[in-house]
Short mmCIF file of C-alpha atoms in Angstrom, two decimals:
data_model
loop_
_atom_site.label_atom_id
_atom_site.label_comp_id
_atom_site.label_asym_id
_atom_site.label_seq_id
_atom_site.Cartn_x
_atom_site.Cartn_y
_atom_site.Cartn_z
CA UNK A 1 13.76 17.44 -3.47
CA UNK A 2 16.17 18.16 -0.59
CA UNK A 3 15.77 16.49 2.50
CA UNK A 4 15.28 18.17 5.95
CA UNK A 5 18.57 19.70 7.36
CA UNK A 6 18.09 20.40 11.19
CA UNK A 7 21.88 22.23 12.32
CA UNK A 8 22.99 21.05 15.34
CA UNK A 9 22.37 23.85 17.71
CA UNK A 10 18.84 23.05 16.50
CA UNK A 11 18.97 19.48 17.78
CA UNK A 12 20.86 20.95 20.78
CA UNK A 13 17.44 23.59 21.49
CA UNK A 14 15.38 20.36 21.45
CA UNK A 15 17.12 18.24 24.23
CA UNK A 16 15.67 20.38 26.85
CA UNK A 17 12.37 20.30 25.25
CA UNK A 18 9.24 19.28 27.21
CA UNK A 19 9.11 14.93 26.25
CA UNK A 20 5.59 15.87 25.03
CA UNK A 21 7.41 18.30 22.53
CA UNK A 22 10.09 15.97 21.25
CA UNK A 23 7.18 13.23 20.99
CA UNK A 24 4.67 15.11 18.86
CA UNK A 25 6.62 16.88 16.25
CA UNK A 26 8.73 15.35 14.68
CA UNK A 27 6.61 13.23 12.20
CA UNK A 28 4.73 17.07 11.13
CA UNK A 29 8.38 18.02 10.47
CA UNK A 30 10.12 15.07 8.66
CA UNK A 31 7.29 13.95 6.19
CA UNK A 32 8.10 17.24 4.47
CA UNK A 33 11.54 16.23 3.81
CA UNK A 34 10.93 14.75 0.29
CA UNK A 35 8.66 17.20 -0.67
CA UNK A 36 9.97 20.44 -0.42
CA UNK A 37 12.55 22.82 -1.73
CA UNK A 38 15.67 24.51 0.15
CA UNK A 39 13.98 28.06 0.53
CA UNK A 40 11.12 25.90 2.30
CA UNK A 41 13.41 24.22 3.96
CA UNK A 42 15.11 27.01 5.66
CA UNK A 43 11.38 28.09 6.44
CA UNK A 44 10.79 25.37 7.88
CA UNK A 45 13.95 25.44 9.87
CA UNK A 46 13.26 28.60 11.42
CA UNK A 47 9.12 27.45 12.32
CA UNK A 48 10.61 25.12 14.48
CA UNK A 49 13.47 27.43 16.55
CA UNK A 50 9.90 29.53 16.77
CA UNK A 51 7.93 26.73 18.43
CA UNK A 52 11.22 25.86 20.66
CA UNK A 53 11.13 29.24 21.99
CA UNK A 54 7.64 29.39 22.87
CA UNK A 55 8.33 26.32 24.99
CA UNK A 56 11.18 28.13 26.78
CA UNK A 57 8.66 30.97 27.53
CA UNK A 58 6.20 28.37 28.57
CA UNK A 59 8.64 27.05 31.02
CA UNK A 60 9.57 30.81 32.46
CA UNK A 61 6.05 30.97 33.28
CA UNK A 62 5.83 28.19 34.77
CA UNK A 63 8.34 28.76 37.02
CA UNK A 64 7.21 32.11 37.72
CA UNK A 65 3.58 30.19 38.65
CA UNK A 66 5.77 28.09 41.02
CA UNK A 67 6.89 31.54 42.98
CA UNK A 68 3.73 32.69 42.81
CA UNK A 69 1.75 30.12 43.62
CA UNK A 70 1.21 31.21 47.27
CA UNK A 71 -0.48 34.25 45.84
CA UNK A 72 -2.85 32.74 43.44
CA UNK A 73 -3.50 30.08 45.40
CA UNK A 74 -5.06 32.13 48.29
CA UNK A 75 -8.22 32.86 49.24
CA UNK A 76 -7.55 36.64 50.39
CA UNK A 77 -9.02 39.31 47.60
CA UNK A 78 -5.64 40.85 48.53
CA UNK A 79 -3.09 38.31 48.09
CA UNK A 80 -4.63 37.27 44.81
CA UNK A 81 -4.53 41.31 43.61
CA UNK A 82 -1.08 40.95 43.85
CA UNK A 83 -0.37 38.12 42.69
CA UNK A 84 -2.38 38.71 39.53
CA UNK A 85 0.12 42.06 39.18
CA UNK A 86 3.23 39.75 40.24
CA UNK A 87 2.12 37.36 37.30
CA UNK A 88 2.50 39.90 34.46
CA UNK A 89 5.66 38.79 33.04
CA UNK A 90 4.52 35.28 33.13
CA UNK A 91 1.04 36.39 31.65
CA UNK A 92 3.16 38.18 28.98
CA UNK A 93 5.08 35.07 28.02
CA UNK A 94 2.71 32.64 27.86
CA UNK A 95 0.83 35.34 25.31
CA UNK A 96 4.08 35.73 23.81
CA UNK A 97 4.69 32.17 23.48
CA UNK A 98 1.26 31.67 21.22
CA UNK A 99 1.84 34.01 19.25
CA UNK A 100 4.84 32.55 18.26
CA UNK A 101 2.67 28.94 17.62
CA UNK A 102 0.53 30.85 16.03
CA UNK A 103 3.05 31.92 13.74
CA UNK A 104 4.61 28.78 12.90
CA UNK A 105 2.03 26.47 12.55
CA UNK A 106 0.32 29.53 10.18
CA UNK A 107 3.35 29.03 8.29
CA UNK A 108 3.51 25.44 8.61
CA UNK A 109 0.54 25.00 7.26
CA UNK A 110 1.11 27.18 4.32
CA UNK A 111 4.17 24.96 3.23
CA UNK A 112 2.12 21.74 3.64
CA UNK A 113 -0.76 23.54 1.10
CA UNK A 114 1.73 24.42 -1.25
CA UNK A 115 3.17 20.92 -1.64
CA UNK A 116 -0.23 19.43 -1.47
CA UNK A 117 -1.47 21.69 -4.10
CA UNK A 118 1.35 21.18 -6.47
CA UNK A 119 1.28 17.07 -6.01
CA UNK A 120 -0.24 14.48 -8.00
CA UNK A 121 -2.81 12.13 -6.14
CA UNK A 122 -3.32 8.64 -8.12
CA UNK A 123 -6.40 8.27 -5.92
CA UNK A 124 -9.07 11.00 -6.11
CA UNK A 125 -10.95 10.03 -2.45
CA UNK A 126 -7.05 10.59 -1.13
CA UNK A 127 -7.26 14.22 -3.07
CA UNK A 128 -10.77 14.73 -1.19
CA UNK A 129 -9.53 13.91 1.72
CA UNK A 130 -6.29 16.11 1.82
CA UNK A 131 -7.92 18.90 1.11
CA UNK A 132 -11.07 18.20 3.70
CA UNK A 133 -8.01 17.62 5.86
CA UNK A 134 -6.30 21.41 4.68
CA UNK A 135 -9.83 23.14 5.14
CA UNK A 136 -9.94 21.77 8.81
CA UNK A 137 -6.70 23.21 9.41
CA UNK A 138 -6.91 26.13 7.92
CA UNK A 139 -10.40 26.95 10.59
CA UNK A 140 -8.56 25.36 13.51
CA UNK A 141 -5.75 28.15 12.86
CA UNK A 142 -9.05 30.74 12.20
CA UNK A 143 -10.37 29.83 15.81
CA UNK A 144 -6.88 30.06 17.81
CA UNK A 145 -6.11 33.15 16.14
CA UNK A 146 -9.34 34.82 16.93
CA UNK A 147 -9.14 33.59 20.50
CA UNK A 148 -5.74 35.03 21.00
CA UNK A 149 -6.37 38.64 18.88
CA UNK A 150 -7.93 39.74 22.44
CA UNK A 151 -4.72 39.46 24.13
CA UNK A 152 -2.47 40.95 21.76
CA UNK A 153 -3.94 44.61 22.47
CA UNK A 154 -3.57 44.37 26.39
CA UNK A 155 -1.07 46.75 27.97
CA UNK A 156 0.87 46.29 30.57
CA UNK A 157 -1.59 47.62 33.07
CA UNK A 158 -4.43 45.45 31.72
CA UNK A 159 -2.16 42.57 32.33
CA UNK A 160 -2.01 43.51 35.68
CA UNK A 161 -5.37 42.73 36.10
CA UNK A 162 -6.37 40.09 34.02
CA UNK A 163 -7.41 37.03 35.59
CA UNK A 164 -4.25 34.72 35.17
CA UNK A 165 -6.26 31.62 35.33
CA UNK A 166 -8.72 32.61 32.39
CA UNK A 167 -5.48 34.02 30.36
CA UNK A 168 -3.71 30.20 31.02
CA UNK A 169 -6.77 28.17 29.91
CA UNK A 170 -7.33 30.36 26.75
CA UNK A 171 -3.09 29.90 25.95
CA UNK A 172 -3.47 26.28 26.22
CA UNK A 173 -6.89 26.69 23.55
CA UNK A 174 -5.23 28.25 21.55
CA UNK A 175 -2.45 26.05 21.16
CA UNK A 176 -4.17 23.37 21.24
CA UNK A 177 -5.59 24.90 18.37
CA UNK A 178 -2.33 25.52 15.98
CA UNK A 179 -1.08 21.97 17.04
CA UNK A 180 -4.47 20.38 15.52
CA UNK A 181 -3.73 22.65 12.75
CA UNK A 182 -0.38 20.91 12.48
CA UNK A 183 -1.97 17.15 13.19
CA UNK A 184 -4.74 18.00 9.95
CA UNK A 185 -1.44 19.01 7.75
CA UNK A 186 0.65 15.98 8.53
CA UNK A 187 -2.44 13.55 8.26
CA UNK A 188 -3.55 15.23 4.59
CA UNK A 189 0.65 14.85 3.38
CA UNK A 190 0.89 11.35 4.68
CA UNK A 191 -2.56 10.29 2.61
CA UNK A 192 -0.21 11.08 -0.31
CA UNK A 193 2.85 9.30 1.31
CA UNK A 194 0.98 6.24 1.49
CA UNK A 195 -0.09 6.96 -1.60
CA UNK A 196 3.17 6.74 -2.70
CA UNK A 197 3.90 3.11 -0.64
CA UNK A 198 0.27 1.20 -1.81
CA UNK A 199 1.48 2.81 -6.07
CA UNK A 200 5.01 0.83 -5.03
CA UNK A 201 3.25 -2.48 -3.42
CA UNK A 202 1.04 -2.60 -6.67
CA UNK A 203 3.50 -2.54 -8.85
CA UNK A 204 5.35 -5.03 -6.68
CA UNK A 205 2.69 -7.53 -6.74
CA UNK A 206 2.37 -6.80 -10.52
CA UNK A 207 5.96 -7.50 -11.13
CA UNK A 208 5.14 -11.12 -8.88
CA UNK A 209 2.38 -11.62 -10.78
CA UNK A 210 4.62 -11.12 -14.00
CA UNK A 211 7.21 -13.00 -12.93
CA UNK A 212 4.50 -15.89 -12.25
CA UNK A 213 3.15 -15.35 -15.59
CA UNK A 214 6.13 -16.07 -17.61
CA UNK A 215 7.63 -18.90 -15.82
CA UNK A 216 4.00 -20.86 -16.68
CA UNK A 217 4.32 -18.95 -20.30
CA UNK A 218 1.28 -20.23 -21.84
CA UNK A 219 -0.93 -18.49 -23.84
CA UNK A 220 -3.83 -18.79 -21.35
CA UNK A 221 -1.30 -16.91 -18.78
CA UNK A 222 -0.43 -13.91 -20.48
CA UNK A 223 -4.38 -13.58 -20.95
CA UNK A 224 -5.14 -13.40 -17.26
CA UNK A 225 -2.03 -11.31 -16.79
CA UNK A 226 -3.43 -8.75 -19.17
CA UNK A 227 -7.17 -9.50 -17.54
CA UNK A 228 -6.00 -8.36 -14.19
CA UNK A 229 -3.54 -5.83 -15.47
CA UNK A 230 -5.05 -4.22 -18.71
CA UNK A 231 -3.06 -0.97 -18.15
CA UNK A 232 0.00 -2.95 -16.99
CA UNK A 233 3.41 -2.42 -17.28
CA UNK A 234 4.08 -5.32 -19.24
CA UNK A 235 0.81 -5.73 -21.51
CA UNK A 236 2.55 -5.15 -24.77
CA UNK A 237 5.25 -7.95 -23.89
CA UNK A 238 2.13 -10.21 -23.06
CA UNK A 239 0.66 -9.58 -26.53
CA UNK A 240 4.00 -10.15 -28.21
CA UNK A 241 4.43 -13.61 -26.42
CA UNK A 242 0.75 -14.81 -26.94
CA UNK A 243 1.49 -13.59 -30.59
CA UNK A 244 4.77 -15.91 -30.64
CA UNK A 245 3.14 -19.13 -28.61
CA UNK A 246 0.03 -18.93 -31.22
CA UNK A 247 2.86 -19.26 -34.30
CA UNK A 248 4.96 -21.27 -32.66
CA UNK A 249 1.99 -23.63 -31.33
CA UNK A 250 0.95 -24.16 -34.66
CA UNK A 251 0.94 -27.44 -36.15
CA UNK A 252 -0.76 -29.57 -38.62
CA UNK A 253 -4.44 -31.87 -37.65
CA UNK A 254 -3.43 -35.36 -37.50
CA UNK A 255 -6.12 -38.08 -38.17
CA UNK A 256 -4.59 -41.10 -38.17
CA UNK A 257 -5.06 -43.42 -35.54
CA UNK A 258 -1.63 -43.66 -34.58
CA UNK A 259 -1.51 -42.37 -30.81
CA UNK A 260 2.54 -41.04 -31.48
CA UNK A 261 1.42 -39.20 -34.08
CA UNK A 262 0.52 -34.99 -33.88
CA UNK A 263 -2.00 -34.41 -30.47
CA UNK A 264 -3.26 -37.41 -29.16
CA UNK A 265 -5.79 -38.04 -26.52
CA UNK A 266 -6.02 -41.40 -24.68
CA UNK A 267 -7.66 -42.80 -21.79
CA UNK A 268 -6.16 -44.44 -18.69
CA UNK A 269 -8.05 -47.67 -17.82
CA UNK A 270 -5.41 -48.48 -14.48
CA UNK A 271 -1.98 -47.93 -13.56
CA UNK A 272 -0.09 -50.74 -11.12
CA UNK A 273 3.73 -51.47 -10.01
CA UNK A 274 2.70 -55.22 -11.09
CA UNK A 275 1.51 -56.07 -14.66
CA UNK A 276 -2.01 -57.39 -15.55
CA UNK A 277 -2.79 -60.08 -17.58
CA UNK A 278 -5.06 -59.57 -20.27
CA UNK A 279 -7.67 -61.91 -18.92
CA UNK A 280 -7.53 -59.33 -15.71
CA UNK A 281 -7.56 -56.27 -17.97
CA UNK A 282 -10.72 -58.36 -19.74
CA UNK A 283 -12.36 -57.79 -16.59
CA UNK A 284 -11.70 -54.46 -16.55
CA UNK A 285 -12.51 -53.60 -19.47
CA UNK A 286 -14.71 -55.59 -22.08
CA UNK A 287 -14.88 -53.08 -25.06
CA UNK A 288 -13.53 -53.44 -28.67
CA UNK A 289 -10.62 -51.38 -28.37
CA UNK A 290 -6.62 -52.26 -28.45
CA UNK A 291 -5.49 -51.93 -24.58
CA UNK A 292 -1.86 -50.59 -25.26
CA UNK A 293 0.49 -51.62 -22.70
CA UNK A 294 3.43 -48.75 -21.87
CA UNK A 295 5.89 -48.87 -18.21
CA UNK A 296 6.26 -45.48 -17.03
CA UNK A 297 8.28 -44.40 -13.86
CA UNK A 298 8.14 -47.75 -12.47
CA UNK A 299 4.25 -48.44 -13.36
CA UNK A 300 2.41 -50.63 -15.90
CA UNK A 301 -0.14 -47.79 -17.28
CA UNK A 302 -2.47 -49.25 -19.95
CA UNK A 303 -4.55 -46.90 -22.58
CA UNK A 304 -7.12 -47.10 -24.81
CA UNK A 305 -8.16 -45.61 -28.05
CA UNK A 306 -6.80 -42.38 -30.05
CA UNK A 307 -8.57 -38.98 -30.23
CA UNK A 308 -7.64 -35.83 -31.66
CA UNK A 309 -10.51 -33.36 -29.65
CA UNK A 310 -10.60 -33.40 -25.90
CA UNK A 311 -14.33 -33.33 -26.10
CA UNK A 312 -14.18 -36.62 -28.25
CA UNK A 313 -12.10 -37.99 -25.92
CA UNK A 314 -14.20 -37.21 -22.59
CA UNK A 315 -17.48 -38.50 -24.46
CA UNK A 316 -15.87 -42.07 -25.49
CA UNK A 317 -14.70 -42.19 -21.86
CA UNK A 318 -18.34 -41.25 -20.33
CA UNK A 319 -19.53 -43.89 -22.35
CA UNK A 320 -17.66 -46.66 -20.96
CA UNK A 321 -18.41 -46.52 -17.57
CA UNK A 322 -14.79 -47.25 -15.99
CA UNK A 323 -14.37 -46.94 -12.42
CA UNK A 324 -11.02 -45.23 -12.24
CA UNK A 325 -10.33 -43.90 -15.78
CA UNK A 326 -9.03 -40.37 -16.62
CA UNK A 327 -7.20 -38.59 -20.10
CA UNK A 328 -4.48 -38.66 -20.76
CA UNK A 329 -2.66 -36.22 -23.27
CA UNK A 330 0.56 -36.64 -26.21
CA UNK A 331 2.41 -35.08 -28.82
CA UNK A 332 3.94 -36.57 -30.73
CA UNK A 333 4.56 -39.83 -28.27
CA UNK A 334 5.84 -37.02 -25.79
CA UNK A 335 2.70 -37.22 -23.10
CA UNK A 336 1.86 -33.68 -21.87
CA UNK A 337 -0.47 -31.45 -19.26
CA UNK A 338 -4.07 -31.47 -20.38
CA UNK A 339 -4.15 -27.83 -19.90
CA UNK A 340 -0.80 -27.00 -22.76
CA UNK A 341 -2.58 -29.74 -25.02
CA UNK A 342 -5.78 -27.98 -24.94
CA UNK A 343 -3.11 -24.81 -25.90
CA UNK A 344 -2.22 -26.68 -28.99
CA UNK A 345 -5.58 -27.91 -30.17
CA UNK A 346 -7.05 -24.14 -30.17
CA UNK A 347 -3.93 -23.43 -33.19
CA UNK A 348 -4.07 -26.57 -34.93
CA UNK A 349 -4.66 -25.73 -38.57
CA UNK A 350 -6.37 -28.42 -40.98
#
C-alpha cells in the first residue's frame, strides 16, 4: 500500500485550523496510510479539505455571533427577533458546515470498513472488537444524521426564525456525533495495528528465545524450544538438531571401573588450596573405597568411587553420610556439567 500524500496547500488549509482540529485528527487520518490504495487515498484527501472547510464556516459564524451578540444577548422580544433574522447566514453555515462532517466522516468511515473487512486479524477477540467498534460508528453517524435531516429542509425564511441557540447546540450534537464516528473507526484499525506490533514482538522474543536455544544446544533445549513454540518458526531445525545430538551423543556403556574411561560418575568428598593427609582424609571419610587425589585450578579435589548411572551414583553417596559431598561428572577423563552427562547417558547404547 501507498502511504498518505497530504499536498501542500492541504497542510497550508490546516495551519489556521482551530488547535483542537490539528490535535484530534491526525491519528484517524495517518493510521490509514498503510492500509489503503491511491483511489482511497485521494478520497481520503478530499474528506479532509471537507472537514477544513466546515471549520472555516464554523469560524464565519462565529464571528458573525460576535456582531451579533448584542442582539441575542438581550432581553427585549424585539432585539432578539432581529437578531434571530440577522443570524441567518451564520445559522446557514454552521448547518452547512455539518453537513459537510457529516459527509466526510460517512465516508471516512466507509474507507476504514473496507480495509477492516478485507484484513486478516491473528486474534479473533481483536476481530470482535473491530467490528463492535464499526457497528458503534456506523449508529453514531445514524443519530447525527437524523438529528441534522430537520435542518436540511428549512428555507431561508424558516431560518429567520429558528431559535439560533437550539440550532447551535444541535450543530455541536451532531458533530460531536460524526467525530465519535471517526474516534470508533480509528480505535477498531489500530486493534489491528497493534495487532500487527504484539505478531512482530512475538516473533522477536521467539527469535531470543532461539537464539538462547542454540547457543546451550542440548538436546533438552531444543525440546523446550519446541514445548513453548510447537508452531514455531524454527521447529523443524529443532528436530533436525535433536536428531543430530542423539547420533552424535551416542557412545558405547563402559563398565569398567576405570573413572577415565566412557561416562563416569564420582563423588567429591572436599576440595582445599592445601593438601590433606590421608590420616585427615581418614577422618573424613572411613569407607573402603580408593580416595583419588587430582589438583584442579589451584585446589586439591579428592573423589571416590566410579559409577556409570547418576542414580547409582546419588544412592552410594546417600549412603555415606558426608557432610559436604556432591557428583561429580567425566568423559572420558574430560569432567563435564551434570546436566550434558545426563544428555549422554539417555543415548548410551550397550
Amino acid at each position: 500500500m501507498k502511504k498518505l500524500y497530504i499536498p501542500s496547500a492541504l497542510l497550508a488549509v490546516a495551519l489556521w485550523l482551530p488547535t483542537s482540529v490539528q490535535a484530534q485528527e491526525p491519528d484517524m487520518f495517518d493510521i490509514l496510510a498503510n492500509y489503503i490504495n491511491d483511489e482511497q487515498n485521494s478520497s481520503l484527501v478530499r474528506l479532509q479539505e471537507d472537514i477544513a472547510k466546515g471549520e472555516k464556516y464554523v469560524s464565519q459564524a462565529e464571528a458573525s455571533d460576535k456582531t451579533n451578540a448584542k442582539f441575542l444577548n438581550s432581553s427585549k422580544k424585539g432585539k432578539l427577533k432581529k437578531g434571530e433574522k440577522k443570524s441567518a447566514e451564520a445559522k446557514s453555515l454552521r448547518i452547512k458546515a455539518t453537513k459537510l462532517y457529516e459527509k466526510s466522516y460517512s465516508a471516512l468511515y466507509d474507507i476504514y470498513k473496507e480495509v477492516i473487512e478485507n484484513s486478516e486479524f491473528i486474534y479473533h477477540n481483536d476481530k470482535s472488537q473491530a467490528e463492535s467498534y464499526l457497528s458503534d460508528a456506523e449508529n453514531d453517524i445514524q443519530d447525527g444524521s437524523a438529528k441534522l435531516s430537520p435542518y436540511g429542509k428549512l428555507t431561508a425564511k424558516n431560518l429567520e426564525t429558528k431559535t439560533y441557540s437550539t440550532l447551535k447546540a444541535d450543530m455541536a450534537s451532531c458533530k460531536s456525533k460524526f467525530q465519535s464516528a471517526g474516534e470508533n473507526c480509528y480505535n477498531a484499525l489500530k486493534l489491528l495495528k497493534t495487532q500487527d506490533e504484539r505478531k512482530s514482538q512475538e516473533q522477536a522474543a521467539e527469535q531470543a528465545f532461539w537464539n538462547s536455544t542454540v547457543s546451550i544446544n542440548t538436546i533438552d533445549a531444543y525440546k523446550k524450544y519446541i514445548s513453548k513454540y510447537p508452531n514455531g518458526k524454527y521447529v523443524s531445525e529443532a528436530q533436525r538438531r535433536i536428531s543430530n545430538l542423539q547420533n552424535a551423543g551416542k557412545q558405547r556403556r563402559v563398565t569398567s571401573n576405570n573413572p577415565d574411561e566412557g561416562l563416569a560418575y564420582r563423588i567429591q568428598i572436599c576440595a582445599d588450596k592445601r593438601k590433606w593427609s590421608q590420616r585427615k582424609l581418614q577422618r573424613l571419610y572411613k569407607g573402603n573405597l580408593k580416595i583419588d587425589e587430582r589438583q584442579v585450578d589451584g585446589y586439591y579435589k579428592y573423589w571416590i568411587g566410579c559409577y556409570r548411572s547418576y542414580e547409582e551414583a546419588q544412592s552410594a553417596e546417600m549412603g555415606m553420610n558426608l557432610k559436604q559431598s556432591f557428583i561429580v561428572c567425566f568423559n572420558d577423563g574430560q569432567q563435564i556439567h551434570v546436566t550434558q552427562a545426563q544428555q549422554i547417558e539417555a543415548n548410551l547404547i550397550d
